[in-house]
Coordinates of C-alpha atoms and ligand atoms in Angstrom, one line a residue:
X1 CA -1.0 7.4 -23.2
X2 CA 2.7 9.0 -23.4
X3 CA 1.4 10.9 -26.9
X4 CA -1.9 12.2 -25.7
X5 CA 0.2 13.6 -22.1
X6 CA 2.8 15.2 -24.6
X7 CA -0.1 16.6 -26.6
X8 CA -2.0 18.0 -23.7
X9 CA 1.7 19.5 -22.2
X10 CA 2.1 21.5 -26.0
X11 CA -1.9 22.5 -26.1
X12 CA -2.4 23.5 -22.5
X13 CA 0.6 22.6 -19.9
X14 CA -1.8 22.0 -18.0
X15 CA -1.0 19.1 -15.0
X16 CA -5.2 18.8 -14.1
X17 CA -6.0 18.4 -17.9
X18 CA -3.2 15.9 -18.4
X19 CA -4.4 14.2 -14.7
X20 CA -8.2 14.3 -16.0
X21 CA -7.0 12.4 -18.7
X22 CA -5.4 10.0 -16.9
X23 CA -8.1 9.3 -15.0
X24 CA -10.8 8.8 -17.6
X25 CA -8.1 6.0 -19.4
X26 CA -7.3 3.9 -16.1
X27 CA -10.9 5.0 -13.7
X28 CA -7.8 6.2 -11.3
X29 CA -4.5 8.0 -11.1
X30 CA -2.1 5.2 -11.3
X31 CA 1.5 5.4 -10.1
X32 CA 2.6 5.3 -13.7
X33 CA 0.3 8.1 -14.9
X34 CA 2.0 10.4 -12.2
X35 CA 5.8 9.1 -13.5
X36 CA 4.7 9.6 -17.0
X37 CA 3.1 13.1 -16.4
X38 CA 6.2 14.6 -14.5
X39 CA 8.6 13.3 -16.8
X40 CA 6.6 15.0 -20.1
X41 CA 5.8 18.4 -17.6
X42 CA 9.3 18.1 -16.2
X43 CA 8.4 18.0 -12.7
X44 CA 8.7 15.5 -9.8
X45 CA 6.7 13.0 -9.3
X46 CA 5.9 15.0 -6.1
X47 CA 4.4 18.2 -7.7
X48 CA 2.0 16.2 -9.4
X49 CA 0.9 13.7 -6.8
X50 CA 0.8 17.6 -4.4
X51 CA -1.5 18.6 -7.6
X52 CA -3.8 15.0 -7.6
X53 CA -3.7 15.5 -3.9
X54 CA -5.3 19.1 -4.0
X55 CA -8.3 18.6 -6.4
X56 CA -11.3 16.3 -4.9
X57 CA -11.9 15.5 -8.4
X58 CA -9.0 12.6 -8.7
X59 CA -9.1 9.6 -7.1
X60 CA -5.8 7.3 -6.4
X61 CA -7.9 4.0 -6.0
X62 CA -9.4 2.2 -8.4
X63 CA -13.7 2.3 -8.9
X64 CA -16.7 0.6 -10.3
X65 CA -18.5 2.6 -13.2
X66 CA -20.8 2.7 -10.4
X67 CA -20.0 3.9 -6.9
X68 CA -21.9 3.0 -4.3
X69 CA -21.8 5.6 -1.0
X70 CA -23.6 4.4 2.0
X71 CA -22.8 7.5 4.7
X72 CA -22.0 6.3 8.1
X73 CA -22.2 9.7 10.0
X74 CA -23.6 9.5 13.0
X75 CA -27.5 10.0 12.3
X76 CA -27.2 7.6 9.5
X77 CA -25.8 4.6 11.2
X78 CA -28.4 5.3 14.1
X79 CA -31.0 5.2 11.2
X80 CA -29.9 1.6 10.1
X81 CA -27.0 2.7 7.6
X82 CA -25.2 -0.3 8.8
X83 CA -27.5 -3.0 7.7
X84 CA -28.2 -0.9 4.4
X85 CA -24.1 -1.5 3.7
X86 CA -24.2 -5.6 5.0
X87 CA -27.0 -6.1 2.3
X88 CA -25.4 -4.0 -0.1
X89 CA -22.3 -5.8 0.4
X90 CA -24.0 -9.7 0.5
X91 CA -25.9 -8.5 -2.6
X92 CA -22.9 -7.2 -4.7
X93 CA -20.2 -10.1 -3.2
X94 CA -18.0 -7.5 -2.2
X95 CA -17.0 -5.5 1.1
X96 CA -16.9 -1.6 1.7
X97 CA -13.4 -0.6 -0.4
X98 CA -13.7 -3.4 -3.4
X99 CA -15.0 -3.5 -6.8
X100 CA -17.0 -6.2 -8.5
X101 CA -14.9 -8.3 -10.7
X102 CA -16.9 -7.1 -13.7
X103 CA -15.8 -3.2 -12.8
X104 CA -19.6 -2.6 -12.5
X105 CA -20.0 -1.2 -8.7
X106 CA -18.0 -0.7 -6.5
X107 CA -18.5 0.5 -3.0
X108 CA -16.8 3.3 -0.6
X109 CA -15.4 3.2 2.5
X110 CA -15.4 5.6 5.9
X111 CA -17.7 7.8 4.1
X112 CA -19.0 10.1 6.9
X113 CA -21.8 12.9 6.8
X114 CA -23.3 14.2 3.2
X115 CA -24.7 17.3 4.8
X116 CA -28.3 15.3 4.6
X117 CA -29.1 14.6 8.4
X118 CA -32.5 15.2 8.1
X119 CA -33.0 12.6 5.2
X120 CA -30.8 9.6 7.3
X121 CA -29.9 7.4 6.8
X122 CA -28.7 8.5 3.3
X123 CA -27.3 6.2 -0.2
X124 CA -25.6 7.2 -3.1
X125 CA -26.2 4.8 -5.9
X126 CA -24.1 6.7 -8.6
X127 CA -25.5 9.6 -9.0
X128 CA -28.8 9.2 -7.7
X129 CA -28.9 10.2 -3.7
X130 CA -31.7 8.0 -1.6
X131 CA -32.7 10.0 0.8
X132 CA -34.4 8.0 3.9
X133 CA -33.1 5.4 2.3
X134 CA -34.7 1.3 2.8
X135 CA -32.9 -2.1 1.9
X136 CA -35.2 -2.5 -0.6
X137 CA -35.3 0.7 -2.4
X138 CA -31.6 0.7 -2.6
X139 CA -31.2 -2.9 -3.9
X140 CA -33.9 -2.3 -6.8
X141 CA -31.6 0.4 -7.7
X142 CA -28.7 -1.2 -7.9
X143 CA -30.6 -3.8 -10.0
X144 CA -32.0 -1.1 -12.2
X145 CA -28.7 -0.1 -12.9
X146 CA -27.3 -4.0 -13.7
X147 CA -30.2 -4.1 -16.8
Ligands
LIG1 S1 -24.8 11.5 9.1 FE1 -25.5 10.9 7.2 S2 -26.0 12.8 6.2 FE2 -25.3 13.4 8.2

């Protein structure tokens, strides 16, 4: 990766670009992709973890191919969000914050309102958003997306 970060400081210098890149190798900013990126853009380590830090885009965890977001506001979980996320969870072997062992799905934690109140309790199966979401519709999804 050390040649492509050098490559993107003499194209562009810019920290994003060489951060995107980052991320689309590992799935996440690792700790070394923010050592290796300060030492090529000769900054601290701090600057660029203040730069990850500002952008919604980058993400310091690592992630399935396929994130799973069941929102846990307040009309959601009143609307059965909570059992959505158990079955999610028995059906995938994993708990809210994990990823499969295949890198396949992996599911979020704490997520709180989507702006979708009306539609609780609301999924996000990648990129599809289940609005009034059920067990069932949001298990065949995750099925339809194992094929
Ligand atoms: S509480 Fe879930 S969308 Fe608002």
């Amino acid at each position: 990766m050390k040649k492509d970060i050098e490559k993107i400081f003499k194209s562009t210098n810019s920290v994003v670009v060489a951060l995107q890149h980052a991320q689309s190798v590992d799935g996440y900013i690792t700790k070394e992709a923010v050592a290796l990126i300060a030492d090529v853009f000769g900054k601290s380590q701090c600057e660029v973890y203040s730069t990850a830090t500002f952008y919604h885009q980058f993400t310091f965890e690592k992630k399935g191919r396929n994130v799973i977001s069941v929102c846990m506001g307040t009309a959601c979980f009143v609307c059965g969000a909570g059992d959505i996320l158990k079955k999610i969870e028995d059906e995938l072997g994993i708990k809210a914050g994990e990823v499969t062992k295949d890198g396949k799905y992996s599911i979020e934690h704490n997520v709180r309102c989507v702006g979708k109140c009306d539609a609780a309790p609301v999924v996000m199966v990648g990129d599809k958003m289940i609005e009034k979401a059920t067990v069932a519709e949001v298990v065949n999804e995750i099925k339809r997306l194992s094929k």
